[in-house]
mmCIF file of C-alpha atoms in Angstrom:
data_model
loop_
_atom_site.group_PDB
_atom_site.id
_atom_site.type_symbol
_atom_site.label_atom_id
_atom_site.label_comp_id
_atom_site.label_asym_id
_atom_site.label_seq_id
_atom_site.Cartn_x
_atom_site.Cartn_y
_atom_site.Cartn_z
ATOM 1 C CA UNK A 1 -75.007 40.093 -66.327
ATOM 2 C CA UNK A 2 -77.122 37.179 -65.928
ATOM 3 C CA UNK A 3 -74.956 35.129 -67.911
ATOM 4 C CA UNK A 4 -71.798 36.166 -65.832
ATOM 5 C CA UNK A 5 -73.839 35.693 -62.473
ATOM 6 C CA UNK A 6 -74.708 32.030 -63.623
ATOM 7 C CA UNK A 7 -71.533 31.221 -64.431
ATOM 8 C CA UNK A 8 -69.859 32.379 -61.174
ATOM 9 C CA UNK A 9 -72.665 30.491 -59.280
ATOM 10 C CA UNK A 10 -71.959 27.206 -61.392
ATOM 11 C CA UNK A 11 -68.272 27.491 -61.079
ATOM 12 C CA UNK A 12 -68.916 27.996 -57.111
ATOM 13 C CA UNK A 13 -70.504 24.468 -57.270
ATOM 14 C CA UNK A 14 -67.962 22.812 -59.405
ATOM 15 C CA UNK A 15 -65.517 21.256 -56.437
ATOM 16 C CA UNK A 16 -68.798 19.063 -55.443
ATOM 17 C CA UNK A 17 -70.042 18.523 -58.953
ATOM 18 C CA UNK A 18 -66.388 17.206 -60.024
ATOM 19 C CA UNK A 19 -66.375 14.401 -57.679
ATOM 20 C CA UNK A 20 -69.980 12.991 -58.748
ATOM 21 C CA UNK A 21 -71.722 12.296 -61.813
ATOM 22 C CA UNK A 22 -71.082 14.590 -64.681
ATOM 23 C CA UNK A 23 -73.739 17.432 -64.939
ATOM 24 C CA UNK A 24 -72.494 18.366 -68.358
ATOM 25 C CA UNK A 25 -71.535 16.390 -71.480
ATOM 26 C CA UNK A 26 -69.366 18.372 -74.528
ATOM 27 C CA UNK A 27 -69.041 17.332 -77.877
ATOM 28 C CA UNK A 28 -65.465 18.463 -79.444
ATOM 29 C CA UNK A 29 -64.392 18.182 -82.748
ATOM 30 C CA UNK A 30 -60.812 16.882 -83.119
ATOM 31 C CA UNK A 31 -58.498 16.067 -85.604
ATOM 32 C CA UNK A 32 -55.769 13.350 -86.524
ATOM 33 C CA UNK A 33 -52.541 15.034 -85.502
ATOM 34 C CA UNK A 34 -50.412 13.004 -83.722
ATOM 35 C CA UNK A 35 -49.071 12.717 -81.091
ATOM 36 C CA UNK A 36 -50.984 15.605 -80.109
ATOM 37 C CA UNK A 37 -54.628 14.310 -80.913
ATOM 38 C CA UNK A 38 -55.537 11.096 -82.577
ATOM 39 C CA UNK A 39 -57.994 8.168 -82.217
ATOM 40 C CA UNK A 40 -55.116 5.837 -82.843
ATOM 41 C CA UNK A 41 -53.649 7.327 -79.383
ATOM 42 C CA UNK A 42 -54.179 6.466 -75.681
ATOM 43 C CA UNK A 43 -56.686 8.897 -74.407
ATOM 44 C CA UNK A 44 -57.201 10.452 -77.960
ATOM 45 C CA UNK A 45 -53.951 11.727 -77.659
ATOM 46 C CA UNK A 46 -51.735 13.848 -75.333
ATOM 47 C CA UNK A 47 -53.631 17.466 -75.869
ATOM 48 C CA UNK A 48 -57.123 15.378 -75.724
ATOM 49 C CA UNK A 49 -56.053 13.688 -72.381
ATOM 50 C CA UNK A 50 -55.468 17.127 -70.710
ATOM 51 C CA UNK A 51 -58.580 18.436 -72.203
ATOM 52 C CA UNK A 52 -60.505 15.626 -70.616
ATOM 53 C CA UNK A 53 -59.044 15.732 -67.246
ATOM 54 C CA UNK A 54 -59.184 19.438 -66.951
ATOM 55 C CA UNK A 55 -63.082 19.168 -67.774
ATOM 56 C CA UNK A 56 -63.508 16.562 -65.346
ATOM 57 C CA UNK A 57 -62.123 18.585 -62.577
ATOM 58 C CA UNK A 58 -65.402 20.497 -63.541
ATOM 59 C CA UNK A 59 -67.706 17.884 -63.508
ATOM 60 C CA UNK A 60 -68.286 17.617 -67.374
ATOM 61 C CA UNK A 61 -67.563 14.723 -69.927
ATOM 62 C CA UNK A 62 -66.294 14.915 -73.355
ATOM 63 C CA UNK A 63 -67.106 13.071 -76.638
ATOM 64 C CA UNK A 64 -64.430 13.629 -79.173
ATOM 65 C CA UNK A 65 -65.482 13.319 -82.852
ATOM 66 C CA UNK A 66 -62.339 13.084 -85.354
ATOM 67 C CA UNK A 67 -62.561 14.858 -88.791
ATOM 68 C CA UNK A 68 -60.419 16.883 -91.199
ATOM 69 C CA UNK A 69 -59.148 20.331 -89.879
ATOM 70 C CA UNK A 70 -61.150 22.479 -92.178
ATOM 71 C CA UNK A 71 -64.246 20.313 -91.624
ATOM 72 C CA UNK A 72 -63.877 20.824 -87.886
ATOM 73 C CA UNK A 73 -63.163 24.299 -87.919
ATOM 74 C CA UNK A 74 -66.251 24.649 -90.126
ATOM 75 C CA UNK A 75 -68.605 22.343 -88.245
ATOM 76 C CA UNK A 76 -67.508 23.739 -84.754
ATOM 77 C CA UNK A 77 -68.284 27.493 -86.096
ATOM 78 C CA UNK A 78 -71.784 26.107 -87.227
ATOM 79 C CA UNK A 79 -72.759 25.067 -84.120
ATOM 80 C CA UNK A 80 -72.264 21.224 -84.417
ATOM 81 C CA UNK A 81 -69.697 21.078 -81.645
ATOM 82 C CA UNK A 82 -69.183 22.954 -78.346
ATOM 83 C CA UNK A 83 -65.405 23.427 -78.992
ATOM 84 C CA UNK A 84 -62.579 22.352 -81.013
ATOM 85 C CA UNK A 85 -59.185 20.552 -80.099
ATOM 86 C CA UNK A 86 -56.862 22.298 -80.546
ATOM 87 C CA UNK A 87 -55.400 25.124 -82.104
ATOM 88 C CA UNK A 88 -52.290 27.638 -82.006
ATOM 89 C CA UNK A 89 -53.038 31.133 -80.718
ATOM 90 C CA UNK A 90 -53.627 32.975 -83.805
ATOM 91 C CA UNK A 91 -54.922 36.542 -83.500
ATOM 92 C CA UNK A 92 -56.657 36.499 -86.908
ATOM 93 C CA UNK A 93 -58.836 33.623 -85.282
ATOM 94 C CA UNK A 94 -60.061 35.786 -82.252
ATOM 95 C CA UNK A 95 -62.878 37.029 -84.343
ATOM 96 C CA UNK A 96 -64.541 33.694 -84.128
ATOM 97 C CA UNK A 97 -63.166 31.836 -81.323
ATOM 98 C CA UNK A 98 -62.106 31.988 -77.682
ATOM 99 C CA UNK A 99 -58.477 30.750 -76.832
ATOM 100 C CA UNK A 100 -58.729 29.165 -73.499
ATOM 101 C CA UNK A 101 -55.929 29.162 -71.122
ATOM 102 C CA UNK A 102 -52.688 27.427 -72.680
ATOM 103 C CA UNK A 103 -52.975 23.904 -72.593
ATOM 104 C CA UNK A 104 -48.789 23.559 -73.622
ATOM 105 C CA UNK A 105 -45.918 25.470 -75.337
ATOM 106 C CA UNK A 106 -44.245 24.035 -78.134
ATOM 107 C CA UNK A 107 -41.161 25.130 -80.277
ATOM 108 C CA UNK A 108 -41.997 25.807 -83.956
ATOM 109 C CA UNK A 109 -38.863 24.908 -86.234
ATOM 110 C CA UNK A 110 -37.674 24.697 -89.790
ATOM 111 C CA UNK A 111 -36.661 21.529 -91.559
ATOM 112 C CA UNK A 112 -34.870 22.103 -94.877
ATOM 113 C CA UNK A 113 -33.609 19.548 -97.521
ATOM 114 C CA UNK A 114 -30.038 18.590 -96.494
ATOM 115 C CA UNK A 115 -28.463 20.506 -99.157
ATOM 116 C CA UNK A 116 -29.663 23.902 -97.159
ATOM 117 C CA UNK A 117 -28.627 22.715 -93.699
ATOM 118 C CA UNK A 118 -25.867 25.372 -93.425
ATOM 119 C CA UNK A 119 -28.466 27.971 -94.543
ATOM 120 C CA UNK A 120 -28.527 31.190 -91.936
ATOM 121 C CA UNK A 121 -31.709 33.233 -91.390
ATOM 122 C CA UNK A 122 -32.964 35.718 -88.850
ATOM 123 C CA UNK A 123 -35.565 37.447 -90.611
ATOM 124 C CA UNK A 124 -38.130 35.392 -92.673
ATOM 125 C CA UNK A 125 -37.435 37.552 -95.812
ATOM 126 C CA UNK A 126 -33.570 35.622 -95.597
ATOM 127 C CA UNK A 127 -35.231 32.627 -96.745
ATOM 128 C CA UNK A 128 -37.744 33.997 -99.189
ATOM 129 C CA UNK A 129 -36.033 32.391 -102.042
ATOM 130 C CA UNK A 130 -36.622 28.895 -100.813
ATOM 131 C CA UNK A 131 -39.350 27.019 -102.019
ATOM 132 C CA UNK A 132 -41.575 26.606 -98.912
ATOM 133 C CA UNK A 133 -44.023 23.704 -98.245
ATOM 134 C CA UNK A 134 -47.069 24.399 -95.830
ATOM 135 C CA UNK A 135 -49.932 22.346 -94.755
ATOM 136 C CA UNK A 136 -53.150 23.105 -96.060
ATOM 137 C CA UNK A 137 -55.695 24.773 -93.616
ATOM 138 C CA UNK A 138 -53.151 25.279 -90.829
ATOM 139 C CA UNK A 139 -52.179 28.625 -89.289
ATOM 140 C CA UNK A 140 -48.422 28.486 -87.747
ATOM 141 C CA UNK A 141 -48.177 32.008 -86.049
ATOM 142 C CA UNK A 142 -49.031 35.544 -86.907
ATOM 143 C CA UNK A 143 -45.734 36.196 -88.441
ATOM 144 C CA UNK A 144 -45.629 33.338 -90.707
ATOM 145 C CA UNK A 145 -49.103 33.434 -91.987
ATOM 146 C CA UNK A 146 -48.590 36.711 -93.017
ATOM 147 C CA UNK A 147 -45.085 35.937 -94.916
ATOM 148 C CA UNK A 148 -46.873 32.938 -96.467
ATOM 149 C CA UNK A 149 -49.606 35.256 -97.453
ATOM 150 C CA UNK A 150 -47.180 37.476 -99.464
ATOM 151 C CA UNK A 151 -44.935 34.844 -100.694
ATOM 152 C CA UNK A 152 -45.803 33.360 -103.877
ATOM 153 C CA UNK A 153 -42.866 30.873 -103.571
ATOM 154 C CA UNK A 154 -45.067 28.713 -101.200
ATOM 155 C CA UNK A 155 -46.862 25.409 -102.105
ATOM 156 C CA UNK A 156 -49.745 23.466 -100.045
ATOM 157 C CA UNK A 157 -49.901 19.823 -99.426
ATOM 158 C CA UNK A 158 -52.731 18.050 -97.468
ATOM 159 C CA UNK A 159 -50.508 16.611 -94.581
ATOM 160 C CA UNK A 160 -47.348 17.488 -92.886
ATOM 161 C CA UNK A 161 -46.163 13.837 -93.871
ATOM 162 C CA UNK A 162 -46.790 14.665 -97.521
ATOM 163 C CA UNK A 163 -44.738 17.879 -96.986
ATOM 164 C CA UNK A 164 -41.946 15.696 -95.280
ATOM 165 C CA UNK A 165 -41.882 13.515 -98.189
ATOM 166 C CA UNK A 166 -41.733 16.531 -100.565
ATOM 167 C CA UNK A 167 -38.634 17.829 -98.447
ATOM 168 C CA UNK A 168 -36.936 14.193 -98.735
ATOM 169 C CA UNK A 169 -37.483 14.434 -102.555
ATOM 170 C CA UNK A 170 -35.955 17.792 -103.036
ATOM 171 C CA UNK A 171 -39.923 19.048 -104.321
ATOM 172 C CA UNK A 172 -39.588 21.770 -101.500
ATOM 173 C CA UNK A 173 -36.737 23.283 -100.012
ATOM 174 C CA UNK A 174 -38.106 24.296 -96.405
ATOM 175 C CA UNK A 175 -41.210 23.368 -94.011
ATOM 176 C CA UNK A 176 -42.364 24.731 -90.933
ATOM 177 C CA UNK A 177 -43.770 22.164 -88.272
ATOM 178 C CA UNK A 178 -43.787 22.104 -84.453
ATOM 179 C CA UNK A 179 -40.859 20.141 -83.073
ATOM 180 C CA UNK A 180 -42.523 17.296 -81.436
ATOM 181 C CA UNK A 181 -44.565 16.603 -84.673
ATOM 182 C CA UNK A 182 -41.832 17.006 -86.952
ATOM 183 C CA UNK A 183 -39.785 14.576 -84.682
ATOM 184 C CA UNK A 184 -42.448 12.059 -84.085
ATOM 185 C CA UNK A 185 -43.333 11.772 -88.048
ATOM 186 C CA UNK A 186 -39.718 11.582 -89.267
ATOM 187 C CA UNK A 187 -39.164 8.846 -86.477
ATOM 188 C CA UNK A 188 -42.153 6.615 -87.431
ATOM 189 C CA UNK A 189 -42.775 6.862 -90.870
ATOM 190 C CA UNK A 190 -39.385 7.494 -92.774
ATOM 191 C CA UNK A 191 -36.299 5.358 -93.084
ATOM 192 C CA UNK A 192 -32.575 6.314 -91.686
ATOM 193 C CA UNK A 193 -31.519 7.166 -95.379
ATOM 194 C CA UNK A 194 -34.947 9.487 -95.852
ATOM 195 C CA UNK A 195 -34.037 11.232 -92.466
ATOM 196 C CA UNK A 196 -30.484 11.874 -93.569
ATOM 197 C CA UNK A 197 -32.131 14.095 -96.675
ATOM 198 C CA UNK A 198 -33.897 16.314 -94.128
ATOM 199 C CA UNK A 199 -32.195 18.766 -91.401
ATOM 200 C CA UNK A 200 -33.351 21.241 -88.918
ATOM 201 C CA UNK A 201 -31.994 24.669 -89.132
ATOM 202 C CA UNK A 202 -31.923 27.221 -86.535
ATOM 203 C CA UNK A 203 -32.961 29.552 -84.703
ATOM 204 C CA UNK A 204 -36.285 28.186 -84.136
ATOM 205 C CA UNK A 205 -39.380 30.152 -85.425
ATOM 206 C CA UNK A 206 -41.096 30.738 -82.257
ATOM 207 C CA UNK A 207 -42.810 29.244 -79.407
ATOM 208 C CA UNK A 208 -46.292 28.454 -79.815
ATOM 209 C CA UNK A 209 -49.114 27.912 -77.410
ATOM 210 C CA UNK A 210 -52.134 25.445 -77.736
ATOM 211 C CA UNK A 211 -55.509 26.086 -76.785
ATOM 212 C CA UNK A 212 -59.111 24.601 -76.714
ATOM 213 C CA UNK A 213 -60.940 26.608 -79.280
ATOM 214 C CA UNK A 214 -64.774 27.505 -77.857
ATOM 215 C CA UNK A 215 -66.607 29.303 -80.678
ATOM 216 C CA UNK A 216 -67.881 32.791 -80.079
ATOM 217 C CA UNK A 217 -71.559 33.928 -79.999
ATOM 218 C CA UNK A 218 -72.979 30.646 -78.984
ATOM 219 C CA UNK A 219 -75.315 30.621 -75.453
ATOM 220 C CA UNK A 220 -72.873 28.362 -73.517
ATOM 221 C CA UNK A 221 -69.562 29.573 -75.086
ATOM 222 C CA UNK A 222 -68.424 31.817 -71.953
ATOM 223 C CA UNK A 223 -69.493 28.847 -69.579
ATOM 224 C CA UNK A 224 -67.658 26.316 -71.413
ATOM 225 C CA UNK A 225 -64.479 28.591 -71.410
ATOM 226 C CA UNK A 226 -64.661 29.679 -67.627
ATOM 227 C CA UNK A 227 -65.142 25.737 -67.025
ATOM 228 C CA UNK A 228 -62.073 24.577 -68.793
ATOM 229 C CA UNK A 229 -59.722 27.485 -67.734
ATOM 230 C CA UNK A 230 -60.759 26.566 -64.074
ATOM 231 C CA UNK A 231 -59.783 22.899 -64.979
ATOM 232 C CA UNK A 232 -56.612 23.671 -66.346
ATOM 233 C CA UNK A 233 -55.857 25.934 -63.400
ATOM 234 C CA UNK A 234 -56.439 22.999 -61.093
ATOM 235 C CA UNK A 235 -54.356 20.512 -63.213
ATOM 236 C CA UNK A 236 -51.341 23.039 -63.265
ATOM 237 C CA UNK A 237 -51.717 23.291 -59.312
ATOM 238 C CA UNK A 238 -51.578 19.594 -58.934
ATOM 239 C CA UNK A 239 -48.640 19.093 -61.280
ATOM 240 C CA UNK A 240 -50.502 17.043 -63.614
ATOM 241 C CA UNK A 241 -49.549 18.883 -66.811
ATOM 242 C CA UNK A 242 -45.877 18.244 -66.154
ATOM 243 C CA UNK A 243 -46.880 14.428 -65.491
ATOM 244 C CA UNK A 244 -48.903 14.228 -68.966
ATOM 245 C CA UNK A 245 -45.680 16.021 -70.886
ATOM 246 C CA UNK A 246 -43.389 13.212 -69.028
ATOM 247 C CA UNK A 247 -46.280 10.501 -70.434
ATOM 248 C CA UNK A 248 -46.071 11.838 -73.870
ATOM 249 C CA UNK A 249 -42.233 11.989 -73.773
ATOM 250 C CA UNK A 250 -41.950 8.247 -72.666
ATOM 251 C CA UNK A 251 -44.178 7.233 -75.480
ATOM 252 C CA UNK A 252 -47.176 6.264 -73.439
ATOM 253 C CA UNK A 253 -49.763 7.679 -75.732
ATOM 254 C CA UNK A 254 -48.459 6.065 -78.808
ATOM 255 C CA UNK A 255 -49.564 2.825 -80.739
ATOM 256 C CA UNK A 256 -47.525 0.078 -79.120
ATOM 257 C CA UNK A 257 -46.338 -1.526 -82.382
ATOM 258 C CA UNK A 258 -44.660 1.632 -83.746
ATOM 259 C CA UNK A 259 -43.738 3.737 -80.762
ATOM 260 C CA UNK A 260 -41.101 6.592 -80.959
ATOM 261 C CA UNK A 261 -39.162 7.545 -77.867
ATOM 262 C CA UNK A 262 -39.207 11.341 -77.828
ATOM 263 C CA UNK A 263 -36.581 11.499 -75.195
ATOM 264 C CA UNK A 264 -33.866 9.932 -77.533
ATOM 265 C CA UNK A 265 -33.489 12.885 -79.604
#
């Protein structure tokens, strides 16, 4: 009860604190996952821009530290960081992390080698014969995680780019990835001829929501979660989440030398 009372008291002070100097600074682990998060992008990427502004609404500053995904998970759980940016909603992760209110919602899709572009599927079992590539350490959604666990026809690679290269070369047949990341990588890193070797099949797998991950069991976890959720609510009311998505599609966050216009899909 004392913790809950403290949170309520601090949140009551937030409107006045957010317009002055920061009263709290958080260290958040992040990864190189453009265009959502990357030290090579404006504001450390689209998602981190939202997180920063949401916490500023409550008078909180953020320092991001970039590292590989698996290391970011371990370090955050070990108490080295206050939170992790970012993760899709995965039920199996709820034992260790709180999921914040959603930051964004994205479509999870399948890319296939072009020889399978007319492949039909309605259940994941329909594609069990295809050699699937997945990115090491990533959890896509609960249904796909279960499928991958029980399917021996799955190979892991370190990055999404490596999986797309394997798809182009025919080393794998199918690869799940969120729509924006897939488009971004194909347009930025591959030639027209290479892109011709890849096709998207329908339907999309699911809609996934993205979240700030706050480790459970830490003294300030509930406070951090409450502050962030309040900030996201404020950004939503102010229409800023729509504005950030528009900036993303216009290429604002990307490196100026290799921009990808997402709206040209």
